[in-house]
Amino acid sequence: MNFSLGKILNTPYPFYFRGKSLWQFALIIFLLAFLFNYFFAPFDVNPAEHRMDYFWISVIHSATPVLILILMYPFIYFSPSLEERWTIGKDILFLSIFLLLIGIVQFLIRDLIYDNPNNWSWGYFREEISNTFLVGILLVGIIISVNFNLLNARYIKEAQILEHKRMAKSIKKENLVIPIETQVKMDRFNLEVERFLYAKADGNYLVLHLVQENAIIKVLKRISIRDFEKQLRSVKEIIRTHRSFVVNLSYLSHVKGNAQGYQLSLKECDAVIPVSRNMIPAFEASLKN
C-alpha cells in the first residue's frame, strides 16, 4: 500500500504554473469557482450581513485564486528546474499551499464583504480555511485528473507515431571527431560521435557516457551542458532533450510517452532519458526530419 502510494506521488506530472498554461489554469479556476459559488451557494450565509450583491461577492471569492497566483509567480518564475522534476506529489503539495493561502485571504477580506462584528474571530478563520479546502479539493481534483489523463493519452499516442516513423528509417551513425573546448584549457578533448551515447549535467561538470568495446564508460569534463550542446550543433543526430541531458539519437531504441512528455531508451545501456515539454518540438522535428 505504501509502495503504491509512493509510486503514485512520484509519478511525473506536467508543470502548468508557467506561461500560457498558468493563466489558462487561473481562468478555469475562476470560472469554475464562480459558477459553483453563485449557482449552488454551498455555504450558509446571512444575506443581511452582505455589504454588496451576492453576484459581486461570488466574483471576489472567485478572483482570490488569481490574486494568489500573481503573488506566487516570482517563486515560480525564478525556479526553472521545477518543470523538469515535477511530480503528482509536488503538485498536490503546491496546490495544498495554494488553497491554504486562498483561505487566509478569504478570511482577511471578510470586512470588505460581510458586516459582522465577529469577522476577526478564530471561528471564522477556521471556517474560511475549511470551506476553501472543501471546494478547492473538488475543483482541483477534477482538473488534475482530467489534465493528467488527457496529456498521458496524448503523449502515449504521439510516442507511438514517432516510434513507427523511427522504425521505418534508420539514423546513420556519423563517424565524426569533434574538438570540444572546456573551461579548463588542458582538459580539452576530441569527441568521437560514433561512441557518444549521452551526456548528463552534474553541477559545473558534464558526465559523458561513451561506448567502448561493448561497455559503457563515464568521463567527467568541466564544461556546461549549454556550451557542449553549442559545440555539437553541426551534428544533427545529437540534440538536447532536457535541461540536464544531451542525447545521440542514432542510439535511440524506444520512445515512450507519459503525462510529462517522452522518455527515451537507448541501445547499449539501461538509462532512461527524459524529453521535457519545452524540448518536445525540437525532438519531434529531429525524428521526423
PDB file of C-alpha atoms in Angstrom:
ATOM      1  CA  MET A   1       0.000   0.000   0.000  1.00  0.00           C
ATOM      2  CA  ASN A   2       2.784   2.416   0.963  1.00  0.00           C
ATOM      3  CA  PHE A   3       4.744   1.380  -2.103  1.00  0.00           C
ATOM      4  CA  SER A   4       1.764   2.050  -4.388  1.00  0.00           C
ATOM      5  CA  LEU A   5       1.108   5.438  -2.795  1.00  0.00           C
ATOM      6  CA  GLY A   6       4.768   6.418  -3.084  1.00  0.00           C
ATOM      7  CA  LYS A   7       4.827   5.325  -6.713  1.00  0.00           C
ATOM      8  CA  ILE A   8       1.749   7.425  -7.481  1.00  0.00           C
ATOM      9  CA  LEU A   9       3.142  10.515  -5.709  1.00  0.00           C
ATOM     10  CA  ASN A  10       6.450  10.203  -7.587  1.00  0.00           C
ATOM     11  CA  THR A  11       4.765   9.843 -10.974  1.00  0.00           C
ATOM     12  CA  PRO A  12       5.968  12.591 -13.370  1.00  0.00           C
ATOM     13  CA  TYR A  13       3.357  15.279 -13.887  1.00  0.00           C
ATOM     14  CA  PRO A  14       3.311  18.313 -16.215  1.00  0.00           C
ATOM     15  CA  PHE A  15       4.152  21.644 -14.591  1.00  0.00           C
ATOM     16  CA  TYR A  16       1.457  24.035 -15.808  1.00  0.00           C
ATOM     17  CA  PHE A  17       2.113  27.001 -13.465  1.00  0.00           C
ATOM     18  CA  ARG A  18       4.172  28.949 -16.005  1.00  0.00           C
ATOM     19  CA  GLY A  19       3.455  30.978 -19.128  1.00  0.00           C
ATOM     20  CA  LYS A  20       0.219  30.435 -21.042  1.00  0.00           C
ATOM     21  CA  SER A  21      -0.718  27.324 -19.050  1.00  0.00           C
ATOM     22  CA  LEU A  22      -0.647  29.303 -15.783  1.00  0.00           C
ATOM     23  CA  TRP A  23      -3.218  31.836 -16.969  1.00  0.00           C
ATOM     24  CA  GLN A  24      -5.359  29.124 -18.524  1.00  0.00           C
ATOM     25  CA  PHE A  25      -5.344  27.372 -15.147  1.00  0.00           C
ATOM     26  CA  ALA A  26      -6.224  30.659 -13.401  1.00  0.00           C
ATOM     27  CA  LEU A  27      -9.115  31.306 -15.813  1.00  0.00           C
ATOM     28  CA  ILE A  28     -10.513  27.783 -15.382  1.00  0.00           C
ATOM     29  CA  ILE A  29     -10.299  28.048 -11.575  1.00  0.00           C
ATOM     30  CA  PHE A  30     -12.019  31.459 -11.653  1.00  0.00           C
ATOM     31  CA  LEU A  31     -14.876  30.273 -13.885  1.00  0.00           C
ATOM     32  CA  LEU A  32     -15.463  27.006 -12.009  1.00  0.00           C
ATOM     33  CA  ALA A  33     -15.305  28.721  -8.612  1.00  0.00           C
ATOM     34  CA  PHE A  34     -17.679  31.467  -9.718  1.00  0.00           C
ATOM     35  CA  LEU A  35     -20.227  29.071 -11.204  1.00  0.00           C
ATOM     36  CA  PHE A  36     -20.039  26.853  -8.122  1.00  0.00           C
ATOM     37  CA  ASN A  37     -20.352  29.726  -5.621  1.00  0.00           C
ATOM     38  CA  TYR A  38     -23.011  31.722  -7.457  1.00  0.00           C
ATOM     39  CA  PHE A  39     -25.358  28.967  -8.614  1.00  0.00           C
ATOM     40  CA  PHE A  40     -25.001  26.470  -5.772  1.00  0.00           C
ATOM     41  CA  ALA A  41     -24.303  28.840  -2.828  1.00  0.00           C
ATOM     42  CA  PRO A  42     -22.770  25.883  -0.963  1.00  0.00           C
ATOM     43  CA  PHE A  43     -22.244  27.565   2.404  1.00  0.00           C
ATOM     44  CA  ASP A  44     -24.740  29.101   4.813  1.00  0.00           C
ATOM     45  CA  VAL A  45     -24.634  32.881   4.614  1.00  0.00           C
ATOM     46  CA  ASN A  46     -26.832  35.590   6.101  1.00  0.00           C
ATOM     47  CA  PRO A  47     -27.950  37.985   3.314  1.00  0.00           C
ATOM     48  CA  ALA A  48     -28.486  40.700   5.942  1.00  0.00           C
ATOM     49  CA  GLU A  49     -24.711  40.793   6.527  1.00  0.00           C
ATOM     50  CA  HIS A  50     -23.827  41.323   2.853  1.00  0.00           C
ATOM     51  CA  ARG A  51     -22.229  44.659   2.039  1.00  0.00           C
ATOM     52  CA  MET A  52     -22.894  44.097  -1.702  1.00  0.00           C
ATOM     53  CA  ASP A  53     -24.886  41.970  -4.130  1.00  0.00           C
ATOM     54  CA  TYR A  54     -24.138  38.222  -3.934  1.00  0.00           C
ATOM     55  CA  PHE A  55     -23.003  38.274  -7.571  1.00  0.00           C
ATOM     56  CA  TRP A  56     -20.067  40.547  -6.682  1.00  0.00           C
ATOM     57  CA  ILE A  57     -19.345  38.537  -3.552  1.00  0.00           C
ATOM     58  CA  SER A  58     -19.003  35.454  -5.778  1.00  0.00           C
ATOM     59  CA  VAL A  59     -16.738  37.383  -8.164  1.00  0.00           C
ATOM     60  CA  ILE A  60     -14.453  38.493  -5.307  1.00  0.00           C
ATOM     61  CA  HIS A  61     -14.248  34.993  -3.822  1.00  0.00           C
ATOM     62  CA  SER A  62     -13.508  33.516  -7.259  1.00  0.00           C
ATOM     63  CA  ALA A  63     -10.882  36.167  -8.103  1.00  0.00           C
ATOM     64  CA  THR A  64      -8.871  35.399  -4.954  1.00  0.00           C
ATOM     65  CA  PRO A  65      -7.079  32.368  -6.522  1.00  0.00           C
ATOM     66  CA  VAL A  66      -5.918  34.560  -9.420  1.00  0.00           C
ATOM     67  CA  LEU A  67      -4.506  37.098  -6.957  1.00  0.00           C
ATOM     68  CA  ILE A  68      -2.658  34.319  -5.093  1.00  0.00           C
ATOM     69  CA  LEU A  69      -1.150  33.008  -8.357  1.00  0.00           C
ATOM     70  CA  ILE A  70       0.107  36.513  -9.188  1.00  0.00           C
ATOM     71  CA  LEU A  71       1.733  36.773  -5.745  1.00  0.00           C
ATOM     72  CA  MET A  72       3.311  33.304  -6.135  1.00  0.00           C
ATOM     73  CA  TYR A  73       4.529  33.980  -9.678  1.00  0.00           C
ATOM     74  CA  PRO A  74       8.027  35.292  -8.711  1.00  0.00           C
ATOM     75  CA  PHE A  75       8.739  31.995  -6.921  1.00  0.00           C
ATOM     76  CA  ILE A  76       7.555  30.058  -9.971  1.00  0.00           C
ATOM     77  CA  TYR A  77       9.462  32.251 -12.450  1.00  0.00           C
ATOM     78  CA  PHE A  78      12.808  32.056 -10.635  1.00  0.00           C
ATOM     79  CA  SER A  79      12.667  28.268 -10.190  1.00  0.00           C
ATOM     80  CA  PRO A  80      13.217  26.942 -13.744  1.00  0.00           C
ATOM     81  CA  SER A  81      14.114  23.430 -12.547  1.00  0.00           C
ATOM     82  CA  LEU A  82      10.587  22.868 -11.185  1.00  0.00           C
ATOM     83  CA  GLU A  83       9.254  21.921 -14.604  1.00  0.00           C
ATOM     84  CA  GLU A  84      11.751  19.093 -15.088  1.00  0.00           C
ATOM     85  CA  ARG A  85      11.278  17.498 -11.654  1.00  0.00           C
ATOM     86  CA  TRP A  86       7.552  17.958 -11.116  1.00  0.00           C
ATOM     87  CA  THR A  87       5.511  15.012  -9.832  1.00  0.00           C
ATOM     88  CA  ILE A  88       1.948  14.351  -8.696  1.00  0.00           C
ATOM     89  CA  GLY A  89       3.121  14.589  -5.065  1.00  0.00           C
ATOM     90  CA  LYS A  90       4.726  18.006  -5.616  1.00  0.00           C
ATOM     91  CA  ASP A  91       1.613  19.158  -7.457  1.00  0.00           C
ATOM     92  CA  ILE A  92      -0.599  18.131  -4.532  1.00  0.00           C
ATOM     93  CA  LEU A  93       1.734  19.904  -2.052  1.00  0.00           C
ATOM     94  CA  PHE A  94       1.800  23.063  -4.173  1.00  0.00           C
ATOM     95  CA  LEU A  95      -1.988  23.102  -4.516  1.00  0.00           C
ATOM     96  CA  SER A  96      -2.444  22.488  -0.773  1.00  0.00           C
ATOM     97  CA  ILE A  97      -0.315  25.566  -0.041  1.00  0.00           C
ATOM     98  CA  PHE A  98      -2.249  27.399  -2.753  1.00  0.00           C
ATOM     99  CA  LEU A  99      -5.603  26.535  -1.115  1.00  0.00           C
ATOM    100  CA  LEU A 100      -4.314  27.460   2.354  1.00  0.00           C
ATOM    101  CA  LEU A 101      -3.267  30.915   1.112  1.00  0.00           C
ATOM    102  CA  ILE A 102      -6.652  31.364  -0.566  1.00  0.00           C
ATOM    103  CA  GLY A 103      -8.421  30.534   2.709  1.00  0.00           C
ATOM    104  CA  ILE A 104      -6.271  33.038   4.615  1.00  0.00           C
ATOM    105  CA  VAL A 105      -7.000  35.792   2.079  1.00  0.00           C
ATOM    106  CA  GLN A 106     -10.714  34.956   2.150  1.00  0.00           C
ATOM    107  CA  PHE A 107     -10.603  35.486   5.904  1.00  0.00           C
ATOM    108  CA  LEU A 108      -8.687  38.789   5.595  1.00  0.00           C
ATOM    109  CA  ILE A 109     -11.253  40.282   3.186  1.00  0.00           C
ATOM    110  CA  ARG A 110     -14.316  39.395   5.276  1.00  0.00           C
ATOM    111  CA  ASP A 111     -14.700  43.024   6.425  1.00  0.00           C
ATOM    112  CA  LEU A 112     -14.934  44.038   2.762  1.00  0.00           C
ATOM    113  CA  ILE A 113     -17.794  41.599   2.130  1.00  0.00           C
ATOM    114  CA  TYR A 114     -19.641  40.992   5.400  1.00  0.00           C
ATOM    115  CA  ASP A 115     -20.980  43.353   8.053  1.00  0.00           C
ATOM    116  CA  ASN A 116     -20.365  41.081  11.028  1.00  0.00           C
ATOM    117  CA  PRO A 117     -18.708  42.121  14.329  1.00  0.00           C
ATOM    118  CA  ASN A 118     -17.143  38.634  14.636  1.00  0.00           C
ATOM    119  CA  ASN A 119     -15.331  38.712  11.273  1.00  0.00           C
ATOM    120  CA  TRP A 120     -11.927  38.606  13.025  1.00  0.00           C
ATOM    121  CA  SER A 121     -12.591  35.512  15.106  1.00  0.00           C
ATOM    122  CA  TRP A 122     -10.796  32.154  15.127  1.00  0.00           C
ATOM    123  CA  GLY A 123     -14.100  30.503  14.306  1.00  0.00           C
ATOM    124  CA  TYR A 124     -14.426  32.338  11.003  1.00  0.00           C
ATOM    125  CA  PHE A 125     -10.701  31.799  10.296  1.00  0.00           C
ATOM    126  CA  ARG A 126     -11.139  28.025  10.577  1.00  0.00           C
ATOM    127  CA  GLU A 127     -14.372  28.221   8.603  1.00  0.00           C
ATOM    128  CA  GLU A 128     -12.773  30.066   5.662  1.00  0.00           C
ATOM    129  CA  ILE A 129      -9.862  27.608   5.564  1.00  0.00           C
ATOM    130  CA  SER A 130     -12.126  24.529   5.715  1.00  0.00           C
ATOM    131  CA  ASN A 131     -14.588  25.941   3.143  1.00  0.00           C
ATOM    132  CA  THR A 132     -11.731  26.730   0.748  1.00  0.00           C
ATOM    133  CA  PHE A 133     -10.371  23.182   1.014  1.00  0.00           C
ATOM    134  CA  LEU A 134     -13.829  21.635   0.618  1.00  0.00           C
ATOM    135  CA  VAL A 135     -14.469  23.497  -2.641  1.00  0.00           C
ATOM    136  CA  GLY A 136     -10.832  23.581  -3.794  1.00  0.00           C
ATOM    137  CA  ILE A 137     -10.161  19.864  -3.422  1.00  0.00           C
ATOM    138  CA  LEU A 138     -13.231  19.102  -5.527  1.00  0.00           C
ATOM    139  CA  LEU A 139     -12.367  21.561  -8.322  1.00  0.00           C
ATOM    140  CA  VAL A 140      -8.612  20.934  -8.328  1.00  0.00           C
ATOM    141  CA  GLY A 141      -9.127  17.157  -8.167  1.00  0.00           C
ATOM    142  CA  ILE A 142     -11.242  17.307 -11.312  1.00  0.00           C
ATOM    143  CA  ILE A 143      -8.676  19.492 -13.112  1.00  0.00           C
ATOM    144  CA  ILE A 144      -5.672  17.327 -12.128  1.00  0.00           C
ATOM    145  CA  SER A 145      -7.268  14.015 -13.089  1.00  0.00           C
ATOM    146  CA  VAL A 146      -8.688  15.265 -16.407  1.00  0.00           C
ATOM    147  CA  ASN A 147      -5.466  17.071 -17.321  1.00  0.00           C
ATOM    148  CA  PHE A 148      -3.296  14.072 -16.398  1.00  0.00           C
ATOM    149  CA  ASN A 149      -5.390  11.600 -18.409  1.00  0.00           C
ATOM    150  CA  LEU A 150      -5.593  13.867 -21.460  1.00  0.00           C
ATOM    151  CA  LEU A 151      -1.847  14.575 -21.524  1.00  0.00           C
ATOM    152  CA  ASN A 152      -0.949  10.963 -20.801  1.00  0.00           C
ATOM    153  CA  ALA A 153      -3.141   9.714 -23.657  1.00  0.00           C
ATOM    154  CA  ARG A 154      -1.820  12.431 -25.971  1.00  0.00           C
ATOM    155  CA  TYR A 155       1.882  11.714 -25.420  1.00  0.00           C
ATOM    156  CA  ILE A 156       1.428   7.938 -25.486  1.00  0.00           C
ATOM    157  CA  LYS A 157      -0.287   8.251 -28.868  1.00  0.00           C
ATOM    158  CA  GLU A 158       2.309  10.685 -30.226  1.00  0.00           C
ATOM    159  CA  ALA A 159       5.135   8.471 -28.937  1.00  0.00           C
ATOM    160  CA  GLN A 160       3.641   5.519 -30.831  1.00  0.00           C
ATOM    161  CA  ILE A 161       3.503   7.612 -34.019  1.00  0.00           C
ATOM    162  CA  LEU A 162       7.113   8.717 -33.575  1.00  0.00           C
ATOM    163  CA  GLU A 163       8.169   5.134 -32.823  1.00  0.00           C
ATOM    164  CA  HIS A 164       6.506   3.924 -36.005  1.00  0.00           C
ATOM    165  CA  LYS A 165       8.236   6.607 -38.095  1.00  0.00           C
ATOM    166  CA  ARG A 166      11.553   5.904 -36.395  1.00  0.00           C
ATOM    167  CA  MET A 167      11.312   2.188 -37.172  1.00  0.00           C
ATOM    168  CA  ALA A 168      10.627   2.996 -40.815  1.00  0.00           C
ATOM    169  CA  LYS A 169      14.057   4.542 -41.204  1.00  0.00           C
ATOM    170  CA  SER A 170      17.415   4.307 -39.509  1.00  0.00           C
ATOM    171  CA  ILE A 171      19.583   7.144 -38.240  1.00  0.00           C
ATOM    172  CA  LYS A 172      23.085   6.731 -39.528  1.00  0.00           C
ATOM    173  CA  LYS A 173      25.892   6.899 -37.003  1.00  0.00           C
ATOM    174  CA  GLU A 174      28.324   9.530 -38.198  1.00  0.00           C
ATOM    175  CA  ASN A 175      31.986   8.688 -37.759  1.00  0.00           C
ATOM    176  CA  LEU A 176      32.999  12.229 -36.849  1.00  0.00           C
ATOM    177  CA  VAL A 177      35.524  13.598 -34.404  1.00  0.00           C
ATOM    178  CA  ILE A 178      34.568  16.977 -32.901  1.00  0.00           C
ATOM    179  CA  PRO A 179      37.122  19.003 -30.901  1.00  0.00           C
ATOM    180  CA  ILE A 180      35.484  20.189 -27.668  1.00  0.00           C
ATOM    181  CA  GLU A 181      36.769  23.206 -25.740  1.00  0.00           C
ATOM    182  CA  THR A 182      36.236  23.142 -21.983  1.00  0.00           C
ATOM    183  CA  GLN A 183      36.562  25.683 -19.184  1.00  0.00           C
ATOM    184  CA  VAL A 184      39.982  24.235 -18.377  1.00  0.00           C
ATOM    185  CA  LYS A 185      42.345  24.507 -21.361  1.00  0.00           C
ATOM    186  CA  MET A 186      44.310  21.357 -20.596  1.00  0.00           C
ATOM    187  CA  ASP A 187      41.053  19.405 -20.273  1.00  0.00           C
ATOM    188  CA  ARG A 188      40.038  19.895 -23.918  1.00  0.00           C
ATOM    189  CA  PHE A 189      39.239  16.696 -25.800  1.00  0.00           C
ATOM    190  CA  ASN A 190      38.083  15.216 -29.081  1.00  0.00           C
ATOM    191  CA  LEU A 191      34.626  13.643 -29.065  1.00  0.00           C
ATOM    192  CA  GLU A 192      34.126  10.598 -31.268  1.00  0.00           C
ATOM    193  CA  VAL A 193      30.477  10.961 -32.250  1.00  0.00           C
ATOM    194  CA  GLU A 194      30.131   7.268 -33.073  1.00  0.00           C
ATOM    195  CA  ARG A 195      30.997   6.371 -29.456  1.00  0.00           C
ATOM    196  CA  PHE A 196      28.890   9.046 -27.767  1.00  0.00           C
ATOM    197  CA  LEU A 197      25.655   7.852 -26.086  1.00  0.00           C
ATOM    198  CA  TYR A 198      24.519  10.761 -23.939  1.00  0.00           C
ATOM    199  CA  ALA A 199      25.744  13.395 -21.506  1.00  0.00           C
ATOM    200  CA  LYS A 200      24.236  14.424 -18.176  1.00  0.00           C
ATOM    201  CA  ALA A 201      24.864  17.704 -16.377  1.00  0.00           C
ATOM    202  CA  ASP A 202      26.297  17.457 -12.863  1.00  0.00           C
ATOM    203  CA  GLY A 203      26.681  20.961 -11.435  1.00  0.00           C
ATOM    204  CA  ASN A 204      29.509  22.704 -13.333  1.00  0.00           C
ATOM    205  CA  TYR A 205      30.552  19.394 -14.869  1.00  0.00           C
ATOM    206  CA  LEU A 206      29.268  17.114 -17.579  1.00  0.00           C
ATOM    207  CA  VAL A 207      29.287  13.317 -17.354  1.00  0.00           C
ATOM    208  CA  LEU A 208      29.819  11.783 -20.806  1.00  0.00           C
ATOM    209  CA  HIS A 209      28.613   8.231 -21.389  1.00  0.00           C
ATOM    210  CA  LEU A 210      30.652   6.580 -24.138  1.00  0.00           C
ATOM    211  CA  VAL A 211      30.669   3.161 -25.780  1.00  0.00           C
ATOM    212  CA  GLN A 212      33.985   1.357 -25.535  1.00  0.00           C
ATOM    213  CA  GLU A 213      34.380  -2.292 -26.541  1.00  0.00           C
ATOM    214  CA  ASN A 214      30.800  -3.335 -25.659  1.00  0.00           C
ATOM    215  CA  ALA A 215      30.977  -1.489 -22.347  1.00  0.00           C
ATOM    216  CA  ILE A 216      29.883   1.945 -21.161  1.00  0.00           C
ATOM    217  CA  ILE A 217      32.478   4.278 -19.682  1.00  0.00           C
ATOM    218  CA  LYS A 218      31.851   7.583 -17.919  1.00  0.00           C
ATOM    219  CA  VAL A 219      34.071  10.608 -18.480  1.00  0.00           C
ATOM    220  CA  LEU A 220      33.802  13.742 -16.329  1.00  0.00           C
ATOM    221  CA  LYS A 221      34.552  17.085 -18.019  1.00  0.00           C
ATOM    222  CA  ARG A 222      34.383  20.646 -16.706  1.00  0.00           C
ATOM    223  CA  ILE A 223      32.003  22.170 -19.233  1.00  0.00           C
ATOM    224  CA  SER A 224      28.421  23.409 -19.068  1.00  0.00           C
ATOM    225  CA  ILE A 225      25.780  21.472 -20.953  1.00  0.00           C
ATOM    226  CA  ARG A 226      24.929  24.636 -22.891  1.00  0.00           C
ATOM    227  CA  ASP A 227      28.499  25.022 -24.181  1.00  0.00           C
ATOM    228  CA  PHE A 228      28.695  21.324 -25.006  1.00  0.00           C
ATOM    229  CA  GLU A 229      25.426  21.464 -26.956  1.00  0.00           C
ATOM    230  CA  LYS A 230      26.538  24.602 -28.793  1.00  0.00           C
ATOM    231  CA  GLN A 231      29.761  22.986 -29.999  1.00  0.00           C
ATOM    232  CA  LEU A 232      27.836  19.994 -31.361  1.00  0.00           C
ATOM    233  CA  ARG A 233      25.164  21.848 -33.317  1.00  0.00           C
ATOM    234  CA  SER A 234      26.673  20.697 -36.613  1.00  0.00           C
ATOM    235  CA  VAL A 235      25.934  17.065 -35.673  1.00  0.00           C
ATOM    236  CA  LYS A 236      22.225  16.720 -36.390  1.00  0.00           C
ATOM    237  CA  GLU A 237      21.681  13.411 -34.558  1.00  0.00           C
ATOM    238  CA  ILE A 238      22.907  14.887 -31.260  1.00  0.00           C
ATOM    239  CA  ILE A 239      20.242  17.018 -29.569  1.00  0.00           C
ATOM    240  CA  ARG A 240      19.361  18.344 -26.150  1.00  0.00           C
ATOM    241  CA  THR A 241      16.195  16.772 -24.743  1.00  0.00           C
ATOM    242  CA  HIS A 242      16.213  18.179 -21.205  1.00  0.00           C
ATOM    243  CA  ARG A 243      17.954  20.850 -19.162  1.00  0.00           C
ATOM    244  CA  SER A 244      20.322  18.109 -17.941  1.00  0.00           C
ATOM    245  CA  PHE A 245      20.624  15.768 -20.951  1.00  0.00           C
ATOM    246  CA  VAL A 246      22.158  15.735 -24.445  1.00  0.00           C
ATOM    247  CA  VAL A 247      21.493  12.544 -26.451  1.00  0.00           C
ATOM    248  CA  ASN A 248      22.804  10.832 -29.565  1.00  0.00           C
ATOM    249  CA  LEU A 249      19.624   9.806 -31.418  1.00  0.00           C
ATOM    250  CA  SER A 250      21.482   7.251 -33.504  1.00  0.00           C
ATOM    251  CA  TYR A 251      21.433   5.041 -30.379  1.00  0.00           C
ATOM    252  CA  LEU A 252      17.689   5.513 -29.805  1.00  0.00           C
ATOM    253  CA  SER A 253      15.873   2.191 -29.313  1.00  0.00           C
ATOM    254  CA  HIS A 254      12.430   3.172 -27.991  1.00  0.00           C
ATOM    255  CA  VAL A 255      10.198   6.206 -27.395  1.00  0.00           C
ATOM    256  CA  LYS A 256       7.654   6.052 -24.573  1.00  0.00           C
ATOM    257  CA  GLY A 257       5.028   8.668 -23.716  1.00  0.00           C
ATOM    258  CA  ASN A 258       3.697   9.805 -20.341  1.00  0.00           C
ATOM    259  CA  ALA A 259       1.845  12.839 -18.969  1.00  0.00           C
ATOM    260  CA  GLN A 260       5.063  14.856 -18.768  1.00  0.00           C
ATOM    261  CA  GLY A 261       6.260  14.188 -22.322  1.00  0.00           C
ATOM    262  CA  TYR A 262       8.523  11.437 -23.640  1.00  0.00           C
ATOM    263  CA  GLN A 263      11.074   9.031 -22.193  1.00  0.00           C
ATOM    264  CA  LEU A 264      13.826   7.580 -24.369  1.00  0.00           C
ATOM    265  CA  SER A 265      15.541   4.218 -24.129  1.00  0.00           C
ATOM    266  CA  LEU A 266      18.977   3.835 -25.701  1.00  0.00           C
ATOM    267  CA  LYS A 267      20.836   0.889 -27.154  1.00  0.00           C
ATOM    268  CA  GLU A 268      23.862  -0.345 -25.227  1.00  0.00           C
ATOM    269  CA  CYS A 269      22.606   0.961 -21.843  1.00  0.00           C
ATOM    270  CA  ASP A 270      19.689   0.891 -19.384  1.00  0.00           C
ATOM    271  CA  ALA A 271      19.415   4.662 -18.978  1.00  0.00           C
ATOM    272  CA  VAL A 272      16.022   6.356 -19.433  1.00  0.00           C
ATOM    273  CA  ILE A 273      16.389   9.858 -20.879  1.00  0.00           C
ATOM    274  CA  PRO A 274      13.534  12.356 -20.353  1.00  0.00           C
ATOM    275  CA  VAL A 275      12.318  14.758 -23.012  1.00  0.00           C
ATOM    276  CA  SER A 276      10.938  17.817 -21.240  1.00  0.00           C
ATOM    277  CA  ARG A 277       7.836  19.536 -22.592  1.00  0.00           C
ATOM    278  CA  ASN A 278       9.661  22.616 -23.856  1.00  0.00           C
ATOM    279  CA  MET A 279      12.112  20.369 -25.761  1.00  0.00           C
ATOM    280  CA  ILE A 280       9.406  18.233 -27.403  1.00  0.00           C
ATOM    281  CA  PRO A 281       9.034  20.304 -30.639  1.00  0.00           C
ATOM    282  CA  ALA A 282      12.787  20.110 -31.352  1.00  0.00           C
ATOM    283  CA  PHE A 283      12.883  16.393 -30.547  1.00  0.00           C
ATOM    284  CA  GLU A 284       9.898  15.616 -32.797  1.00  0.00           C
ATOM    285  CA  ALA A 285      11.402  17.667 -35.604  1.00  0.00           C
ATOM    286  CA  SER A 286      14.695  15.789 -35.295  1.00  0.00           C
ATOM    287  CA  LEU A 287      12.990  12.409 -35.652  1.00  0.00           C
ATOM    288  CA  LYS A 288      10.647  13.465 -38.437  1.00  0.00           C
ATOM    289  CA  ASN A 289      13.433  15.077 -40.462  1.00  0.00           C
TER     290      ASN A 289
END
